[in-house]
Amino acid sequence: MLEQGDTSRPSDAAIVAALTRIVDSPRFRDSPQIAGFLRYVVERTLAGKADQIKGYTIAVEALGRDASFDPNSQSIVRTEAARLRQELARYYADAGRDDEIRITLPLGRYVPTFTRHSPPEAAASELAESEAVDFATTDVAPIPPPAASASAAPADAPARHAFRVPTVGLVLIAVVVYALLDAFVIDGRNLQPLPGPRAERATASPWRRGEPRIAIAPVATVGPHAGEVIEPAVLQDELINALSRFEDIVVVATDPNKPETAPGTDPNELSYVLVPALSRAGEGQTILSLRLISMPDRAVVWHDNYAVEDSGTAHPRMPDRLLLDITSALLQPFGVIPAAERRKLGDRPSSPYHCVLDAAELARYFDPQLRERTRACLETAIRDDPGFAYGHVLLARLHVRDYMFGYAGPDVLMPAVALARRAVELSPTSARAHYTLMNVQVARGFVQDGLEHGEKALALNPYDVRVLMQVGGQLVTTGDLKRGSDLLMQARSSTVSNPLPLTWALFLVAYLTDDLAAAALSVDRMPGDYDVNVLARALLAARRGNMALARATLAPLQERRSVWLADPRALFSRFMPARDIVERLGSDLDAILADGTGPAASEKAALR
């Protein structure tokens, strides 16, 4: 922590430059949640507000949790702090080896320290310390024992208000981790599909496409009454049901009731195991602890705790909001699993799943070279595997996005609709296939048909933030601000990344309802240097009364003769069916460019 009057400390400018290098590095770019964590604590410290850096403020202001966040029952901040320490250590052992300024997060604290360059050997020892300590310190909730031994837990065990683990229990925790894995996961006899349609759905996708494979272990219960709010078997089934709805992962269910059956899946082919456990916290609150274990090294790559409320019904189930939070943490485009998979890219042969990761990267950070590489990758994958439904989805999305952003003309909509329809035929239960067909049909003018596919997507997978933001955003463009905004806010509260469809749609809602504070926040979060982002900044500046800033903001678009200034109404109409919204945005842009005495008006005339 910086001290006043310390002449040996790095300057604020040097620290900001060091921070920028870190968050722009590949590892942190693929993990926006920990990048946001680091940026928040550094900026707060430099602003002289280190005393405001608490678990609650980090969760709400940096990680996107809502105001109801409880740092005592939810460990997301401690989990992300552990990940951040590890990633910083890895960064300084590799890409940041020669950085002059080191930013670290001391164990047990969230206020960063800033030091000048230390010898390279220090980075290696720092990495070893981080990996050896962070998952065995008070930051980590204990892995529960197998269900068979849960009844042995003493009834008067102390409440875990903050989910902290005494040091004397670390060895026991390590034993329990491996006991649980050996009992439920590593033993191949338990890796049998559950009977019924969910298991068929969960095991239908072939692994030749390279998708990660995940098994959900049976739910352990710790202590008395832990399984009263929701039955462990029901909880496991809910997790399987939610995760198996996603196109870019293969779920392998376990069946502990048939250990004598020959294994249907080689445990060595698993990518991850999700280990759930139920326990009782203080005041009778039920806590669901989740750990994601990577295979085959059995490393804990993520863990978090979730409060499970008693529904008071005869047949309780997991709340949809809780399932949305869990699936978002794991599977959103830059969530735990995609980020982990990106780090493995250099360690295995290329596969169609690489196209999936590139497509997510392209959607967030526009890059013409990456666009062509992704297009070629998807076309090759579909040619080699005509049944690759998700490949059809992503290639259709690439076409329709080119059309919406003005990179291509209407001719690309014909291959886009053919690809999207084929994806629906190949995988009728794919929510992403349906919302992609929604976007294409709306762009083609078939608004009602498109919205029907959007409703189908919501019904198929209400746990996917991409479904929520795409359908919500499309509803906003039709003028249904209320329902669209509700879906967008669900997505916003469950993701810490800032996908462009989400940030732009939230900006549009705020702008149309004159909520300038919310509009400014959305503009600040917009990723990439897209022309539509520049338009949003200019529109906001004008609405705030700063017309000079609005014109200056549009200057780069004028210099490169952006098609968005030539006829913005025509381009907005490509994805906005509501004519009144298109006209309002067009009129506001006209006002910005209507000075008549400066270069803006003549430039607009030249563009026409």
Tab-separated table of N, CA and C in Angstrom, residues 336-387:
chain	number	residue	atom	x	y	z
A	336	VAL	N	-15.465	-19.217	-16.201
A	336	VAL	CA	-14.371	-20.036	-15.674
A	336	VAL	C	-13.917	-21.087	-16.684
A	337	ILE	N	-14.857	-21.838	-17.247
A	337	ILE	CA	-14.474	-22.928	-18.147
A	337	ILE	C	-13.918	-22.411	-19.472
A	338	PRO	N	-14.574	-21.482	-20.186
A	338	PRO	CA	-13.958	-20.975	-21.414
A	338	PRO	C	-12.582	-20.358	-21.188
A	339	ALA	N	-12.405	-19.639	-20.078
A	339	ALA	CA	-11.092	-19.047	-19.801
A	339	ALA	C	-10.047	-20.130	-19.589
A	340	ALA	N	-10.416	-21.187	-18.859
A	340	ALA	CA	-9.483	-22.293	-18.642
A	340	ALA	C	-9.168	-23.006	-19.946
A	341	GLU	N	-10.177	-23.163	-20.801
A	341	GLU	CA	-9.958	-23.840	-22.082
A	341	GLU	C	-9.062	-23.015	-22.999
A	342	ARG	N	-9.171	-21.689	-22.969
A	342	ARG	CA	-8.299	-20.857	-23.800
A	342	ARG	C	-6.842	-21.034	-23.409
A	343	ARG	N	-6.605	-21.234	-22.124
A	343	ARG	CA	-5.225	-21.396	-21.670
A	343	ARG	C	-4.639	-22.737	-22.099
A	344	LYS	N	-5.491	-23.659	-22.529
A	344	LYS	CA	-5.016	-24.974	-22.962
A	344	LYS	C	-4.772	-25.052	-24.466
A	345	LEU	N	-5.068	-23.990	-25.207
A	345	LEU	CA	-5.075	-24.082	-26.664
A	345	LEU	C	-3.746	-24.548	-27.235
A	346	GLY	N	-2.651	-24.120	-26.635
A	346	GLY	CA	-1.357	-24.520	-27.166
A	346	GLY	C	-0.931	-25.920	-26.788
A	347	ASP	N	-1.722	-26.591	-25.951
A	347	ASP	CA	-1.327	-27.901	-25.440
A	347	ASP	C	-2.019	-29.061	-26.135
A	348	ARG	N	-2.854	-28.797	-27.158
A	348	ARG	CA	-3.590	-29.884	-27.789
A	348	ARG	C	-3.854	-29.542	-29.242
A	349	PRO	N	-4.162	-30.553	-30.072
A	349	PRO	CA	-4.408	-30.312	-31.496
A	349	PRO	C	-5.629	-29.428	-31.709
A	350	SER	N	-5.650	-28.778	-32.865
A	350	SER	CA	-6.787	-27.934	-33.199
A	350	SER	C	-8.048	-28.774	-33.353
A	351	SER	N	-9.197	-28.181	-32.996
A	351	SER	CA	-10.476	-28.878	-33.075
A	351	SER	C	-11.562	-27.854	-33.365
A	352	PRO	N	-12.769	-28.315	-33.742
A	352	PRO	CA	-13.865	-27.356	-33.952
A	352	PRO	C	-14.146	-26.483	-32.734
A	353	TYR	N	-13.830	-26.982	-31.538
A	353	TYR	CA	-14.073	-26.167	-30.348
A	353	TYR	C	-13.203	-24.915	-30.360
A	354	HIS	N	-12.050	-24.968	-31.033
A	354	HIS	CA	-11.228	-23.770	-31.165
A	354	HIS	C	-11.997	-22.679	-31.904
A	355	CYS	N	-12.802	-23.087	-32.907
A	355	CYS	CA	-13.636	-22.108	-33.621
A	355	CYS	C	-14.613	-21.439	-32.660
A	356	VAL	N	-15.154	-22.223	-31.731
A	356	VAL	CA	-16.110	-21.702	-30.754
A	356	VAL	C	-15.450	-20.625	-29.897
A	357	LEU	N	-14.239	-20.897	-29.427
A	357	LEU	CA	-13.532	-19.923	-28.596
A	357	LEU	C	-13.177	-18.674	-29.391
A	358	ASP	N	-12.742	-18.858	-30.648
A	358	ASP	CA	-12.419	-17.703	-31.488
A	358	ASP	C	-13.655	-16.852	-31.754
A	359	ALA	N	-14.799	-17.511	-31.969
A	359	ALA	CA	-16.034	-16.765	-32.239
A	359	ALA	C	-16.424	-15.903	-31.045
A	360	ALA	N	-16.247	-16.421	-29.829
A	360	ALA	CA	-16.541	-15.634	-28.630
A	360	ALA	C	-15.583	-14.458	-28.509
A	361	GLU	N	-14.319	-14.684	-28.833
A	361	GLU	CA	-13.328	-13.606	-28.792
A	361	GLU	C	-13.678	-12.528	-29.813
A	362	LEU	N	-14.087	-12.957	-30.998
A	362	LEU	CA	-14.423	-12.015	-32.059
A	362	LEU	C	-15.631	-11.170	-31.691
A	363	ALA	N	-16.610	-11.782	-31.034
A	363	ALA	CA	-17.815	-11.048	-30.655
A	363	ALA	C	-17.503	-9.948	-29.651
A	364	ARG	N	-16.439	-10.120	-28.890
A	364	ARG	CA	-16.091	-9.130	-27.861
A	364	ARG	C	-15.068	-8.122	-28.373
A	365	TYR	N	-14.040	-8.593	-29.073
A	365	TYR	CA	-12.968	-7.725	-29.556
A	365	TYR	C	-12.890	-7.855	-31.077
A	366	PHE	N	-13.476	-6.904	-31.798
A	366	PHE	CA	-13.509	-7.015	-33.250
A	366	PHE	C	-12.102	-6.907	-33.813
A	367	ASP	N	-11.762	-7.851	-34.692
A	367	ASP	CA	-10.452	-7.910	-35.316
A	367	ASP	C	-10.656	-8.499	-36.711
A	368	PRO	N	-10.403	-7.729	-37.788
A	368	PRO	CA	-10.639	-8.249	-39.141
A	368	PRO	C	-9.904	-9.556	-39.423
A	369	GLN	N	-8.662	-9.670	-38.955
A	369	GLN	CA	-7.923	-10.910	-39.195
A	369	GLN	C	-8.556	-12.077	-38.451
A	370	LEU	N	-8.965	-11.843	-37.208
A	370	LEU	CA	-9.625	-12.903	-36.449
A	370	LEU	C	-10.959	-13.258	-37.094
A	371	ARG	N	-11.648	-12.272	-37.657
A	371	ARG	CA	-12.924	-12.557	-38.312
A	371	ARG	C	-12.727	-13.529	-39.476
A	372	GLU	N	-11.730	-13.274	-40.311
A	372	GLU	CA	-11.506	-14.157	-41.458
A	372	GLU	C	-11.028	-15.534	-41.004
A	373	ARG	N	-10.194	-15.560	-39.985
A	373	ARG	CA	-9.722	-16.855	-39.475
A	373	ARG	C	-10.874	-17.656	-38.882
A	374	THR	N	-11.752	-16.972	-38.148
A	374	THR	CA	-12.899	-17.656	-37.549
A	374	THR	C	-13.855	-18.152	-38.622
A	375	ARG	N	-14.089	-17.328	-39.637
A	375	ARG	CA	-14.968	-17.741	-40.731
A	375	ARG	C	-14.422	-19.005	-41.405
A	376	ALA	N	-13.124	-18.989	-41.713
A	376	ALA	CA	-12.520	-20.150	-42.371
A	376	ALA	C	-12.569	-21.381	-41.473
A	377	CYS	N	-12.341	-21.168	-40.188
A	377	CYS	CA	-12.367	-22.283	-39.232
A	377	CYS	C	-13.753	-22.917	-39.187
A	378	LEU	N	-14.789	-22.086	-39.113
A	378	LEU	CA	-16.154	-22.599	-39.039
A	378	LEU	C	-16.571	-23.275	-40.338
A	379	GLU	N	-16.203	-22.684	-41.467
A	379	GLU	CA	-16.558	-23.295	-42.750
A	379	GLU	C	-15.903	-24.663	-42.898
A	380	THR	N	-14.650	-24.768	-42.476
A	380	THR	CA	-13.963	-26.057	-42.539
A	380	THR	C	-14.608	-27.067	-41.601
A	381	ALA	N	-14.939	-26.625	-40.394
A	381	ALA	CA	-15.548	-27.533	-39.416
A	381	ALA	C	-16.887	-28.065	-39.915
A	382	ILE	N	-17.691	-27.202	-40.529
A	382	ILE	CA	-18.996	-27.633	-41.036
A	382	ILE	C	-18.830	-28.560	-42.235
A	383	ARG	N	-17.863	-28.258	-43.087
A	383	ARG	CA	-17.620	-29.133	-44.242
A	383	ARG	C	-17.187	-30.522	-43.796
A	384	ASP	N	-16.318	-30.570	-42.795
A	384	ASP	CA	-15.834	-31.862	-42.311
A	384	ASP	C	-16.868	-32.588	-41.464
A	385	ASP	N	-17.762	-31.837	-40.829
A	385	ASP	CA	-18.767	-32.423	-39.936
A	385	ASP	C	-20.097	-31.714	-40.180
A	386	PRO	N	-20.858	-32.138	-41.197
A	386	PRO	CA	-22.112	-31.455	-41.532
A	386	PRO	C	-23.142	-31.464	-40.406
A	387	GLY	N	-22.966	-32.326	-39.407
A	387	GLY	CA	-23.898	-32.367	-38.287
A	387	GLY	C	-23.532	-31.443	-37.145
